[in-house]
C-alpha cells in the first residue's frame, strides 16, 4: 500500500490518529519517512500545522515537522518563535518516539544550541540540552553526539557546576571519536572553571594521548591547556609522552605549542620575576588562544607553591618576610594569598593581625575521624567492581583501532 500523503493536513490527521501505541507508531514512522519530500515542499503549511500537534503525545510527528522547518531558510523573527517550540518539544517529547529518529533529534538540538549562541544567550540552552542528552541516551554510560554541545553551552554560560554533573557519569560507550575528544576538551574547561584540576588533567590527557591519524585542532588546544593545568596541579610539566601516544601527536604537538613549553621551563626555575616577564612578553599570544586567565592562574600557583615551601621550614613568619621571600609587592598582598590558601585548605595557618605574624600549623585531619572513615567507606563502595584503569585501557584500545580524522574544534 502506498503510504504517501497528498497534503500536510491529511498527514497531521494520521499523526494524531497513530501516536497511541507502538505498532501504530511504527506504521506512522514509515508514513513520515515517505512523506519527507511533501514536508519540505510545503514548508508554509508545515509551520502553520505545527500548532495542531502536541509534542508530549505526537512526538515523532512533531520531530519530523520541526526537521522540515529547520532544514530550510528561517528568518530571525521566525527563529525566535521556533526556539520556544524546540525547547518545549525537548522538555516534553516521548523518549521511545524520538529514539526512532535520533539523527533528526540531534539535528534540531544542534540548531537550538547554535541559535542560543547566536543570540548570545547560551544559558537559555543549558537546561533543555541537558534534558536532550538524557533523553537521547540509552544509558548513562553512553556518550551521545549531544554531550559536547551541552558542555559547550555550560562553558559559554559559565554553568560549570551543571556541566560537572554529567562528567560524573562513567562513560563506556563511544560512537564517534570526535565526540569523545570534544567531550574531554570542554569537560576539561568546565573542571578548570570549578578548580577541579585533577579531573581536568585526566580529561585533557585523554585527548592528547588518544590515537590520531592526523593532528587535530582539538588535540592542539587540549595540549596547550594540558601544559597549563599540569603546572597548576602538579607544579611541573613533563615533555615526554606516554608510549601509547600516537606518533602524529609526538611529532607535532610540541612544535604547535612552543610558548607554552617555554612557560613551563620558566616555571621550573621557581623565579617569579622571570615567569611574570615571560607572561607579559607573550600575553598577546595567550590572550588570542583564550588561555590568558589560565596562564594567570599558573603565575598565582607559583606564589602558592613558594608559600607552601615556607611552611616546611618555618613555624612562624611575618607577612612582610613572606612577601619578600616569594617576591610579592607588599605584606597586604601576602596576607591575601595566605588567607586564600587557608580558605582553600592548601595550608593550615593562623594570622595575628596585631603583629602581622603567620603561624603555620600541622594538617588537622589525621584520617581517623568518624566523618573521614565514613567518606572512605562510601568511596570504596562506589568504586567497588569498577576497575577504572581497565576501563580507560578498553577505551584507548577502542579508539586506537578506529580510523578517523578530526579537523576543527
mmCIF file of C-alpha atoms in Angstrom:
data_model
loop_
_atom_site.group_PDB
_atom_site.id
_atom_site.type_symbol
_atom_site.label_atom_id
_atom_site.label_comp_id
_atom_site.label_asym_id
_atom_site.label_seq_id
_atom_site.Cartn_x
_atom_site.Cartn_y
_atom_site.Cartn_z
ATOM 1 C CA UNK A 1 0.000 0.000 0.000
ATOM 2 C CA UNK A 2 1.306 3.480 -0.859
ATOM 3 C CA UNK A 3 1.548 5.435 2.359
ATOM 4 C CA UNK A 4 2.355 8.848 0.850
ATOM 5 C CA UNK A 5 0.044 11.676 1.898
ATOM 6 C CA UNK A 6 -1.209 14.210 -0.644
ATOM 7 C CA UNK A 7 -1.396 17.109 1.839
ATOM 8 C CA UNK A 8 0.070 18.277 5.126
ATOM 9 C CA UNK A 9 -3.442 18.368 6.604
ATOM 10 C CA UNK A 10 -4.011 14.671 5.950
ATOM 11 C CA UNK A 11 -0.582 13.879 7.400
ATOM 12 C CA UNK A 12 -1.478 15.794 10.571
ATOM 13 C CA UNK A 13 -4.626 13.684 10.868
ATOM 14 C CA UNK A 14 -2.572 10.493 10.545
ATOM 15 C CA UNK A 15 -0.124 11.698 13.201
ATOM 16 C CA UNK A 16 -2.970 12.460 15.579
ATOM 17 C CA UNK A 17 -4.522 9.057 14.978
ATOM 18 C CA UNK A 18 -1.402 6.879 15.041
ATOM 19 C CA UNK A 19 0.553 8.181 18.049
ATOM 20 C CA UNK A 20 -1.186 5.973 20.605
ATOM 21 C CA UNK A 21 0.729 2.677 20.719
ATOM 22 C CA UNK A 22 3.949 1.077 19.492
ATOM 23 C CA UNK A 23 2.531 -0.777 16.471
ATOM 24 C CA UNK A 24 0.769 2.368 15.258
ATOM 25 C CA UNK A 25 3.922 4.438 15.864
ATOM 26 C CA UNK A 26 5.971 2.119 13.658
ATOM 27 C CA UNK A 27 3.341 2.436 10.940
ATOM 28 C CA UNK A 28 3.405 6.229 11.369
ATOM 29 C CA UNK A 29 7.177 6.254 11.136
ATOM 30 C CA UNK A 30 7.059 4.605 7.717
ATOM 31 C CA UNK A 31 4.464 7.107 6.599
ATOM 32 C CA UNK A 32 6.552 10.066 7.796
ATOM 33 C CA UNK A 33 9.681 8.786 6.064
ATOM 34 C CA UNK A 34 7.802 8.530 2.772
ATOM 35 C CA UNK A 35 6.313 11.999 3.243
ATOM 36 C CA UNK A 36 9.541 13.941 3.804
ATOM 37 C CA UNK A 37 9.505 15.418 0.313
ATOM 38 C CA UNK A 38 5.971 16.726 0.930
ATOM 39 C CA UNK A 39 7.036 18.279 4.246
ATOM 40 C CA UNK A 40 9.970 20.083 2.647
ATOM 41 C CA UNK A 41 7.954 21.353 -0.307
ATOM 42 C CA UNK A 42 5.032 22.612 1.813
ATOM 43 C CA UNK A 43 7.006 24.483 4.465
ATOM 44 C CA UNK A 44 4.380 27.189 4.959
ATOM 45 C CA UNK A 45 1.673 24.616 5.709
ATOM 46 C CA UNK A 46 4.050 22.698 7.970
ATOM 47 C CA UNK A 47 4.715 25.801 10.096
ATOM 48 C CA UNK A 48 1.018 26.600 10.462
ATOM 49 C CA UNK A 49 0.141 22.963 11.210
ATOM 50 C CA UNK A 50 2.690 22.577 13.998
ATOM 51 C CA UNK A 51 0.259 24.121 16.490
ATOM 52 C CA UNK A 52 -2.154 21.212 15.869
ATOM 53 C CA UNK A 53 0.361 18.728 17.277
ATOM 54 C CA UNK A 54 1.083 18.115 20.943
ATOM 55 C CA UNK A 55 4.829 17.430 21.428
ATOM 56 C CA UNK A 56 4.130 15.326 24.517
ATOM 57 C CA UNK A 57 1.845 12.987 22.525
ATOM 58 C CA UNK A 58 2.740 13.371 18.851
ATOM 59 C CA UNK A 59 6.491 13.474 19.453
ATOM 60 C CA UNK A 60 7.580 11.618 16.308
ATOM 61 C CA UNK A 61 5.381 13.692 14.004
ATOM 62 C CA UNK A 62 6.369 16.904 15.749
ATOM 63 C CA UNK A 63 10.025 15.945 15.287
ATOM 64 C CA UNK A 64 9.598 15.421 11.530
ATOM 65 C CA UNK A 65 7.763 18.725 11.190
ATOM 66 C CA UNK A 66 10.480 20.609 13.101
ATOM 67 C CA UNK A 67 13.202 18.984 10.996
ATOM 68 C CA UNK A 68 11.442 20.038 7.800
ATOM 69 C CA UNK A 69 11.059 23.627 9.047
ATOM 70 C CA UNK A 70 14.663 23.955 10.189
ATOM 71 C CA UNK A 71 16.096 22.389 7.027
ATOM 72 C CA UNK A 72 15.020 25.448 5.050
ATOM 73 C CA UNK A 73 15.709 29.163 5.474
ATOM 74 C CA UNK A 74 14.443 30.580 8.774
ATOM 75 C CA UNK A 75 14.154 34.334 9.313
ATOM 76 C CA UNK A 76 15.299 35.967 12.540
ATOM 77 C CA UNK A 77 11.687 36.669 13.530
ATOM 78 C CA UNK A 78 10.654 33.062 12.861
ATOM 79 C CA UNK A 79 13.691 31.702 14.683
ATOM 80 C CA UNK A 80 12.714 33.295 17.989
ATOM 81 C CA UNK A 81 9.305 31.618 17.910
ATOM 82 C CA UNK A 82 10.697 28.267 16.790
ATOM 83 C CA UNK A 83 13.289 28.423 19.566
ATOM 84 C CA UNK A 84 10.493 28.335 22.127
ATOM 85 C CA UNK A 85 8.814 25.445 20.294
ATOM 86 C CA UNK A 86 12.041 23.432 20.212
ATOM 87 C CA UNK A 87 12.662 23.970 23.939
ATOM 88 C CA UNK A 88 9.102 22.894 24.693
ATOM 89 C CA UNK A 89 9.500 19.857 22.470
ATOM 90 C CA UNK A 90 12.780 18.774 24.110
ATOM 91 C CA UNK A 91 11.251 19.017 27.574
ATOM 92 C CA UNK A 92 8.030 17.164 26.787
ATOM 93 C CA UNK A 93 8.798 14.680 23.990
ATOM 94 C CA UNK A 94 8.358 10.932 24.480
ATOM 95 C CA UNK A 95 11.722 9.131 24.625
ATOM 96 C CA UNK A 96 10.520 5.998 22.826
ATOM 97 C CA UNK A 97 9.313 8.072 19.872
ATOM 98 C CA UNK A 98 12.413 10.228 19.363
ATOM 99 C CA UNK A 99 14.608 7.129 19.531
ATOM 100 C CA UNK A 100 13.026 6.078 16.227
ATOM 101 C CA UNK A 101 14.685 9.064 14.514
ATOM 102 C CA UNK A 102 17.689 10.043 16.671
ATOM 103 C CA UNK A 103 19.529 11.790 13.835
ATOM 104 C CA UNK A 104 16.621 14.229 13.427
ATOM 105 C CA UNK A 105 16.532 14.854 17.181
ATOM 106 C CA UNK A 106 20.264 15.620 17.138
ATOM 107 C CA UNK A 107 19.765 17.977 14.185
ATOM 108 C CA UNK A 108 17.110 20.120 15.889
ATOM 109 C CA UNK A 109 19.002 20.140 19.203
ATOM 110 C CA UNK A 110 22.123 21.414 17.453
ATOM 111 C CA UNK A 111 20.089 24.075 15.682
ATOM 112 C CA UNK A 112 18.765 25.078 19.105
ATOM 113 C CA UNK A 113 22.319 25.233 20.506
ATOM 114 C CA UNK A 114 23.553 27.331 17.569
ATOM 115 C CA UNK A 115 20.603 29.678 17.930
ATOM 116 C CA UNK A 116 21.089 30.472 21.629
ATOM 117 C CA UNK A 117 24.787 31.071 20.954
ATOM 118 C CA UNK A 118 23.870 33.394 18.076
ATOM 119 C CA UNK A 119 21.562 35.291 20.437
ATOM 120 C CA UNK A 120 24.447 35.475 22.952
ATOM 121 C CA UNK A 121 22.214 33.760 25.489
ATOM 122 C CA UNK A 122 23.850 30.321 25.979
ATOM 123 C CA UNK A 123 22.323 29.982 29.444
ATOM 124 C CA UNK A 124 18.898 29.596 27.787
ATOM 125 C CA UNK A 125 20.084 26.368 26.244
ATOM 126 C CA UNK A 126 21.750 24.690 29.222
ATOM 127 C CA UNK A 127 18.711 23.084 30.904
ATOM 128 C CA UNK A 128 16.968 21.969 27.657
ATOM 129 C CA UNK A 129 20.213 20.496 26.276
ATOM 130 C CA UNK A 130 20.834 18.570 29.491
ATOM 131 C CA UNK A 131 17.338 17.129 29.114
ATOM 132 C CA UNK A 132 18.095 16.340 25.464
ATOM 133 C CA UNK A 133 21.259 14.432 26.407
ATOM 134 C CA UNK A 134 19.425 12.372 28.991
ATOM 135 C CA UNK A 135 16.575 11.578 26.601
ATOM 136 C CA UNK A 136 18.898 10.595 23.763
ATOM 137 C CA UNK A 137 20.983 8.303 25.977
ATOM 138 C CA UNK A 138 20.099 4.640 26.069
ATOM 139 C CA UNK A 139 22.002 4.504 29.371
ATOM 140 C CA UNK A 140 24.091 6.894 31.489
ATOM 141 C CA UNK A 141 27.187 5.042 30.262
ATOM 142 C CA UNK A 142 26.655 6.167 26.660
ATOM 143 C CA UNK A 143 28.397 9.211 25.187
ATOM 144 C CA UNK A 144 25.931 10.841 22.785
ATOM 145 C CA UNK A 145 26.535 13.279 19.943
ATOM 146 C CA UNK A 146 24.908 15.965 22.116
ATOM 147 C CA UNK A 147 27.315 15.717 25.070
ATOM 148 C CA UNK A 148 29.865 18.127 23.534
ATOM 149 C CA UNK A 149 27.133 20.612 22.549
ATOM 150 C CA UNK A 150 25.737 20.642 26.074
ATOM 151 C CA UNK A 151 29.189 21.074 27.622
ATOM 152 C CA UNK A 152 29.997 23.911 25.217
ATOM 153 C CA UNK A 153 26.890 25.778 26.381
ATOM 154 C CA UNK A 154 27.951 25.213 30.007
ATOM 155 C CA UNK A 155 31.366 26.690 29.207
ATOM 156 C CA UNK A 156 29.924 29.735 27.430
ATOM 157 C CA UNK A 157 27.303 30.314 30.133
ATOM 158 C CA UNK A 158 29.820 29.600 32.921
ATOM 159 C CA UNK A 159 27.410 26.983 34.304
ATOM 160 C CA UNK A 160 30.322 24.833 35.411
ATOM 161 C CA UNK A 161 28.529 23.035 38.225
ATOM 162 C CA UNK A 162 25.790 21.850 35.846
ATOM 163 C CA UNK A 163 28.436 20.608 33.433
ATOM 164 C CA UNK A 164 30.262 18.705 36.168
ATOM 165 C CA UNK A 165 27.066 16.784 36.930
ATOM 166 C CA UNK A 166 27.275 14.996 33.575
ATOM 167 C CA UNK A 167 31.044 14.485 33.785
ATOM 168 C CA UNK A 168 30.469 12.332 36.859
ATOM 169 C CA UNK A 169 28.966 9.588 34.663
ATOM 170 C CA UNK A 170 31.231 6.641 33.836
ATOM 171 C CA UNK A 171 31.360 6.505 30.034
ATOM 172 C CA UNK A 172 31.859 3.091 28.415
ATOM 173 C CA UNK A 173 30.111 3.521 25.038
ATOM 174 C CA UNK A 174 31.570 5.888 22.422
ATOM 175 C CA UNK A 175 30.256 6.011 18.848
ATOM 176 C CA UNK A 176 32.318 8.829 17.333
ATOM 177 C CA UNK A 177 35.902 9.580 18.465
ATOM 178 C CA UNK A 178 35.476 13.297 17.685
ATOM 179 C CA UNK A 179 32.541 13.458 20.124
ATOM 180 C CA UNK A 180 34.796 11.919 22.766
ATOM 181 C CA UNK A 181 37.587 14.432 22.067
ATOM 182 C CA UNK A 182 35.236 17.414 22.363
ATOM 183 C CA UNK A 183 33.607 15.915 25.455
ATOM 184 C CA UNK A 184 37.039 15.708 27.121
ATOM 185 C CA UNK A 185 38.136 19.150 25.878
ATOM 186 C CA UNK A 186 35.036 21.044 27.009
ATOM 187 C CA UNK A 187 34.855 18.862 30.115
ATOM 188 C CA UNK A 188 38.407 19.867 30.951
ATOM 189 C CA UNK A 189 37.475 23.542 30.624
ATOM 190 C CA UNK A 190 34.489 23.042 32.924
ATOM 191 C CA UNK A 191 36.642 21.319 35.559
ATOM 192 C CA UNK A 192 39.119 24.198 35.342
ATOM 193 C CA UNK A 193 36.202 26.575 35.948
ATOM 194 C CA UNK A 194 35.345 24.559 39.059
ATOM 195 C CA UNK A 195 39.049 24.365 40.017
ATOM 196 C CA UNK A 196 38.877 20.577 39.788
ATOM 197 C CA UNK A 197 42.319 20.482 38.221
ATOM 198 C CA UNK A 198 42.895 16.763 38.778
ATOM 199 C CA UNK A 199 39.817 15.808 36.777
ATOM 200 C CA UNK A 200 40.651 18.462 34.149
ATOM 201 C CA UNK A 201 44.114 16.963 33.741
ATOM 202 C CA UNK A 202 42.641 13.491 33.267
ATOM 203 C CA UNK A 203 40.214 14.656 30.576
ATOM 204 C CA UNK A 204 42.790 16.689 28.628
ATOM 205 C CA UNK A 205 45.277 13.800 28.883
ATOM 206 C CA UNK A 206 42.717 11.558 27.159
ATOM 207 C CA UNK A 207 42.695 13.852 24.109
ATOM 208 C CA UNK A 208 46.451 14.369 23.921
ATOM 209 C CA UNK A 209 47.303 10.664 24.130
ATOM 210 C CA UNK A 210 44.420 9.256 22.070
ATOM 211 C CA UNK A 211 45.160 7.616 18.714
ATOM 212 C CA UNK A 212 45.015 10.007 15.756
ATOM 213 C CA UNK A 213 45.934 9.690 12.103
ATOM 214 C CA UNK A 214 46.170 13.469 11.580
ATOM 215 C CA UNK A 215 46.777 16.277 14.030
ATOM 216 C CA UNK A 216 43.510 17.918 15.030
ATOM 217 C CA UNK A 217 42.835 21.404 16.326
ATOM 218 C CA UNK A 218 41.133 19.778 19.316
ATOM 219 C CA UNK A 219 44.366 17.973 20.238
ATOM 220 C CA UNK A 220 46.460 21.138 19.834
ATOM 221 C CA UNK A 221 44.189 23.234 22.070
ATOM 222 C CA UNK A 222 43.953 20.400 24.592
ATOM 223 C CA UNK A 223 47.755 20.122 24.745
ATOM 224 C CA UNK A 224 48.139 23.836 25.491
ATOM 225 C CA UNK A 225 45.657 23.611 28.341
ATOM 226 C CA UNK A 226 47.201 20.324 29.475
ATOM 227 C CA UNK A 227 50.547 22.082 29.981
ATOM 228 C CA UNK A 228 48.947 24.911 31.964
ATOM 229 C CA UNK A 229 46.795 22.640 34.146
ATOM 230 C CA UNK A 230 49.815 20.398 34.842
ATOM 231 C CA UNK A 231 51.708 23.402 36.186
ATOM 232 C CA UNK A 232 48.784 24.440 38.375
ATOM 233 C CA UNK A 233 48.010 20.960 39.647
ATOM 234 C CA UNK A 234 51.462 19.343 39.807
ATOM 235 C CA UNK A 235 53.872 22.281 39.803
ATOM 236 C CA UNK A 236 55.718 20.801 36.830
ATOM 237 C CA UNK A 237 55.297 19.531 33.288
ATOM 238 C CA UNK A 238 56.973 16.583 31.604
ATOM 239 C CA UNK A 239 57.596 16.993 27.860
ATOM 240 C CA UNK A 240 57.803 13.211 27.466
ATOM 241 C CA UNK A 241 54.712 11.498 26.085
ATOM 242 C CA UNK A 242 53.436 8.120 27.317
ATOM 243 C CA UNK A 243 54.436 5.264 24.993
ATOM 244 C CA UNK A 244 50.874 4.742 23.804
ATOM 245 C CA UNK A 245 50.619 8.315 22.440
ATOM 246 C CA UNK A 246 50.276 8.429 18.657
ATOM 247 C CA UNK A 247 53.379 9.248 16.603
ATOM 248 C CA UNK A 248 51.431 12.103 14.998
ATOM 249 C CA UNK A 249 50.934 13.752 18.386
ATOM 250 C CA UNK A 250 54.509 13.148 19.488
ATOM 251 C CA UNK A 251 55.921 14.668 16.277
ATOM 252 C CA UNK A 252 53.708 17.739 16.039
ATOM 253 C CA UNK A 253 52.189 18.858 19.347
ATOM 254 C CA UNK A 254 55.390 20.371 20.721
ATOM 255 C CA UNK A 255 56.003 22.500 17.628
ATOM 256 C CA UNK A 256 52.471 23.950 17.807
ATOM 257 C CA UNK A 257 52.784 24.866 21.478
ATOM 258 C CA UNK A 258 56.250 26.420 21.882
ATOM 259 C CA UNK A 259 55.237 29.428 24.042
ATOM 260 C CA UNK A 260 53.524 27.057 26.475
ATOM 261 C CA UNK A 261 56.541 24.766 26.736
ATOM 262 C CA UNK A 262 58.758 27.817 27.297
ATOM 263 C CA UNK A 263 56.336 28.935 30.013
ATOM 264 C CA UNK A 264 56.741 25.537 31.672
ATOM 265 C CA UNK A 265 60.546 25.895 31.517
ATOM 266 C CA UNK A 266 60.317 29.354 33.092
ATOM 267 C CA UNK A 267 58.009 27.987 35.796
ATOM 268 C CA UNK A 268 60.530 25.264 36.558
ATOM 269 C CA UNK A 269 63.162 27.815 37.590
ATOM 270 C CA UNK A 270 60.982 28.923 40.525
ATOM 271 C CA UNK A 271 61.817 32.560 39.767
ATOM 272 C CA UNK A 272 58.571 34.504 39.839
ATOM 273 C CA UNK A 273 60.020 37.645 38.244
ATOM 274 C CA UNK A 274 61.239 35.707 35.206
ATOM 275 C CA UNK A 275 57.874 33.973 34.878
ATOM 276 C CA UNK A 276 55.958 37.246 35.028
ATOM 277 C CA UNK A 277 58.260 38.832 32.457
ATOM 278 C CA UNK A 278 57.748 35.893 30.102
ATOM 279 C CA UNK A 279 53.963 36.081 30.513
ATOM 280 C CA UNK A 280 53.998 39.814 29.819
ATOM 281 C CA UNK A 281 56.089 39.309 26.671
ATOM 282 C CA UNK A 282 53.752 36.609 25.326
ATOM 283 C CA UNK A 283 50.474 37.995 26.638
ATOM 284 C CA UNK A 284 49.042 38.648 23.172
ATOM 285 C CA UNK A 285 49.576 35.010 22.167
ATOM 286 C CA UNK A 286 47.990 33.636 25.342
ATOM 287 C CA UNK A 287 45.073 36.047 25.003
ATOM 288 C CA UNK A 288 44.434 35.103 21.362
ATOM 289 C CA UNK A 289 44.293 31.445 22.464
ATOM 290 C CA UNK A 290 41.761 32.366 25.189
ATOM 291 C CA UNK A 291 44.206 30.993 27.743
ATOM 292 C CA UNK A 292 45.301 34.190 29.497
ATOM 293 C CA UNK A 293 43.070 33.535 32.529
ATOM 294 C CA UNK A 294 44.591 30.072 32.910
ATOM 295 C CA UNK A 295 48.104 31.480 32.492
ATOM 296 C CA UNK A 296 47.419 33.954 35.312
ATOM 297 C CA UNK A 297 46.396 31.011 37.490
ATOM 298 C CA UNK A 298 49.756 29.398 36.657
ATOM 299 C CA UNK A 299 51.538 32.515 37.939
ATOM 300 C CA UNK A 300 49.372 32.522 41.069
ATOM 301 C CA UNK A 301 50.152 28.843 41.657
ATOM 302 C CA UNK A 302 53.882 29.624 41.759
ATOM 303 C CA UNK A 303 53.278 32.130 44.557
ATOM 304 C CA UNK A 304 51.261 29.468 46.386
ATOM 305 C CA UNK A 305 53.941 26.822 45.981
ATOM 306 C CA UNK A 306 56.620 29.164 47.230
ATOM 307 C CA UNK A 307 54.467 29.946 50.274
ATOM 308 C CA UNK A 308 53.846 26.224 50.839
ATOM 309 C CA UNK A 309 57.611 25.637 50.872
ATOM 310 C CA UNK A 310 57.908 28.130 53.719
ATOM 311 C CA UNK A 311 55.517 26.010 55.822
ATOM 312 C CA UNK A 312 58.061 23.174 55.639
ATOM 313 C CA UNK A 313 60.833 25.367 57.042
ATOM 314 C CA UNK A 314 59.259 27.840 59.466
ATOM 315 C CA UNK A 315 56.770 27.642 62.319
ATOM 316 C CA UNK A 316 56.140 31.397 62.308
ATOM 317 C CA UNK A 317 56.929 34.099 59.789
ATOM 318 C CA UNK A 318 55.889 37.709 59.331
ATOM 319 C CA UNK A 319 53.707 38.722 56.398
ATOM 320 C CA UNK A 320 56.459 41.083 55.257
ATOM 321 C CA UNK A 321 59.019 38.268 55.282
ATOM 322 C CA UNK A 322 56.634 36.126 53.231
ATOM 323 C CA UNK A 323 56.183 38.994 50.753
ATOM 324 C CA UNK A 324 59.951 39.459 50.444
ATOM 325 C CA UNK A 325 60.706 35.751 50.091
ATOM 326 C CA UNK A 326 58.113 34.955 47.420
ATOM 327 C CA UNK A 327 58.501 38.341 45.682
ATOM 328 C CA UNK A 328 55.095 39.818 46.441
ATOM 329 C CA UNK A 329 54.741 43.591 46.335
ATOM 330 C CA UNK A 330 53.539 44.092 49.920
ATOM 331 C CA UNK A 331 52.613 42.427 53.196
ATOM 332 C CA UNK A 332 48.965 43.119 52.345
ATOM 333 C CA UNK A 333 49.263 41.083 49.156
ATOM 334 C CA UNK A 334 50.983 38.315 51.117
ATOM 335 C CA UNK A 335 48.094 38.330 53.578
ATOM 336 C CA UNK A 336 45.567 37.969 50.743
ATOM 337 C CA UNK A 337 47.442 34.953 49.341
ATOM 338 C CA UNK A 338 47.771 33.295 52.741
ATOM 339 C CA UNK A 339 44.100 33.845 53.590
ATOM 340 C CA UNK A 340 43.007 32.387 50.243
ATOM 341 C CA UNK A 341 45.251 29.358 50.711
ATOM 342 C CA UNK A 342 43.861 28.797 54.212
ATOM 343 C CA UNK A 343 40.308 29.028 52.847
ATOM 344 C CA UNK A 344 41.109 26.559 50.056
ATOM 345 C CA UNK A 345 42.710 24.130 52.517
ATOM 346 C CA UNK A 346 46.111 24.411 50.805
ATOM 347 C CA UNK A 347 47.892 25.373 54.021
ATOM 348 C CA UNK A 348 46.970 25.383 57.710
ATOM 349 C CA UNK A 349 47.871 28.612 59.474
ATOM 350 C CA UNK A 350 46.650 31.477 61.648
ATOM 351 C CA UNK A 351 47.408 35.183 61.219
ATOM 352 C CA UNK A 352 47.914 37.505 64.175
ATOM 353 C CA UNK A 353 46.519 40.797 62.950
ATOM 354 C CA UNK A 354 48.279 42.820 65.675
ATOM 355 C CA UNK A 355 51.869 41.954 64.813
ATOM 356 C CA UNK A 356 51.383 40.618 61.277
ATOM 357 C CA UNK A 357 52.791 37.187 62.137
ATOM 358 C CA UNK A 358 51.705 33.957 60.475
ATOM 359 C CA UNK A 359 51.805 30.730 62.455
ATOM 360 C CA UNK A 360 51.921 27.573 60.328
ATOM 361 C CA UNK A 361 50.046 24.540 61.684
ATOM 362 C CA UNK A 362 50.019 20.793 61.085
ATOM 363 C CA UNK A 363 47.284 19.219 58.943
ATOM 364 C CA UNK A 364 44.418 18.753 61.441
ATOM 365 C CA UNK A 365 42.970 15.795 59.542
ATOM 366 C CA UNK A 366 44.544 12.600 60.858
ATOM 367 C CA UNK A 367 42.217 10.381 58.801
ATOM 368 C CA UNK A 368 40.741 8.748 61.881
ATOM 369 C CA UNK A 369 37.617 10.816 62.495
ATOM 370 C CA UNK A 370 34.173 9.283 62.028
ATOM 371 C CA UNK A 371 33.463 11.619 59.131
ATOM 372 C CA UNK A 372 36.658 10.630 57.294
ATOM 373 C CA UNK A 373 36.071 6.912 57.884
ATOM 374 C CA UNK A 374 32.543 7.250 56.501
ATOM 375 C CA UNK A 375 33.879 9.170 53.490
ATOM 376 C CA UNK A 376 36.481 6.486 52.719
ATOM 377 C CA UNK A 377 33.913 3.696 53.165
ATOM 378 C CA UNK A 378 31.463 5.461 50.858
ATOM 379 C CA UNK A 379 34.140 5.940 48.200
ATOM 380 C CA UNK A 380 35.165 2.274 48.336
ATOM 381 C CA UNK A 381 31.566 1.114 47.937
ATOM 382 C CA UNK A 382 31.027 3.466 44.994
ATOM 383 C CA UNK A 383 34.110 2.175 43.219
ATOM 384 C CA UNK A 384 33.547 -1.484 44.075
ATOM 385 C CA UNK A 385 33.620 -3.643 40.990
ATOM 386 C CA UNK A 386 34.872 -0.829 38.742
ATOM 387 C CA UNK A 387 38.490 -1.063 37.704
ATOM 388 C CA UNK A 388 38.909 2.409 36.210
ATOM 389 C CA UNK A 389 42.373 1.695 34.832
ATOM 390 C CA UNK A 390 40.946 -1.262 32.961
ATOM 391 C CA UNK A 391 38.014 0.837 31.723
ATOM 392 C CA UNK A 392 40.375 3.513 30.396
ATOM 393 C CA UNK A 393 42.534 0.871 28.721
ATOM 394 C CA UNK A 394 39.486 -0.598 26.962
ATOM 395 C CA UNK A 395 38.522 2.856 25.708
ATOM 396 C CA UNK A 396 42.062 3.595 24.480
ATOM 397 C CA UNK A 397 42.165 0.271 22.622
ATOM 398 C CA UNK A 398 38.785 1.023 21.057
ATOM 399 C CA UNK A 399 39.938 4.415 19.837
ATOM 400 C CA UNK A 400 43.312 3.118 18.692
ATOM 401 C CA UNK A 401 41.590 0.577 16.469
ATOM 402 C CA UNK A 402 39.352 3.250 14.919
ATOM 403 C CA UNK A 403 40.260 5.104 11.749
ATOM 404 C CA UNK A 404 39.250 8.727 11.690
ATOM 405 C CA UNK A 405 40.252 12.324 11.079
ATOM 406 C CA UNK A 406 39.305 15.433 13.046
ATOM 407 C CA UNK A 407 39.990 18.915 11.837
ATOM 408 C CA UNK A 408 38.361 21.676 13.856
ATOM 409 C CA UNK A 409 37.340 22.440 17.409
#
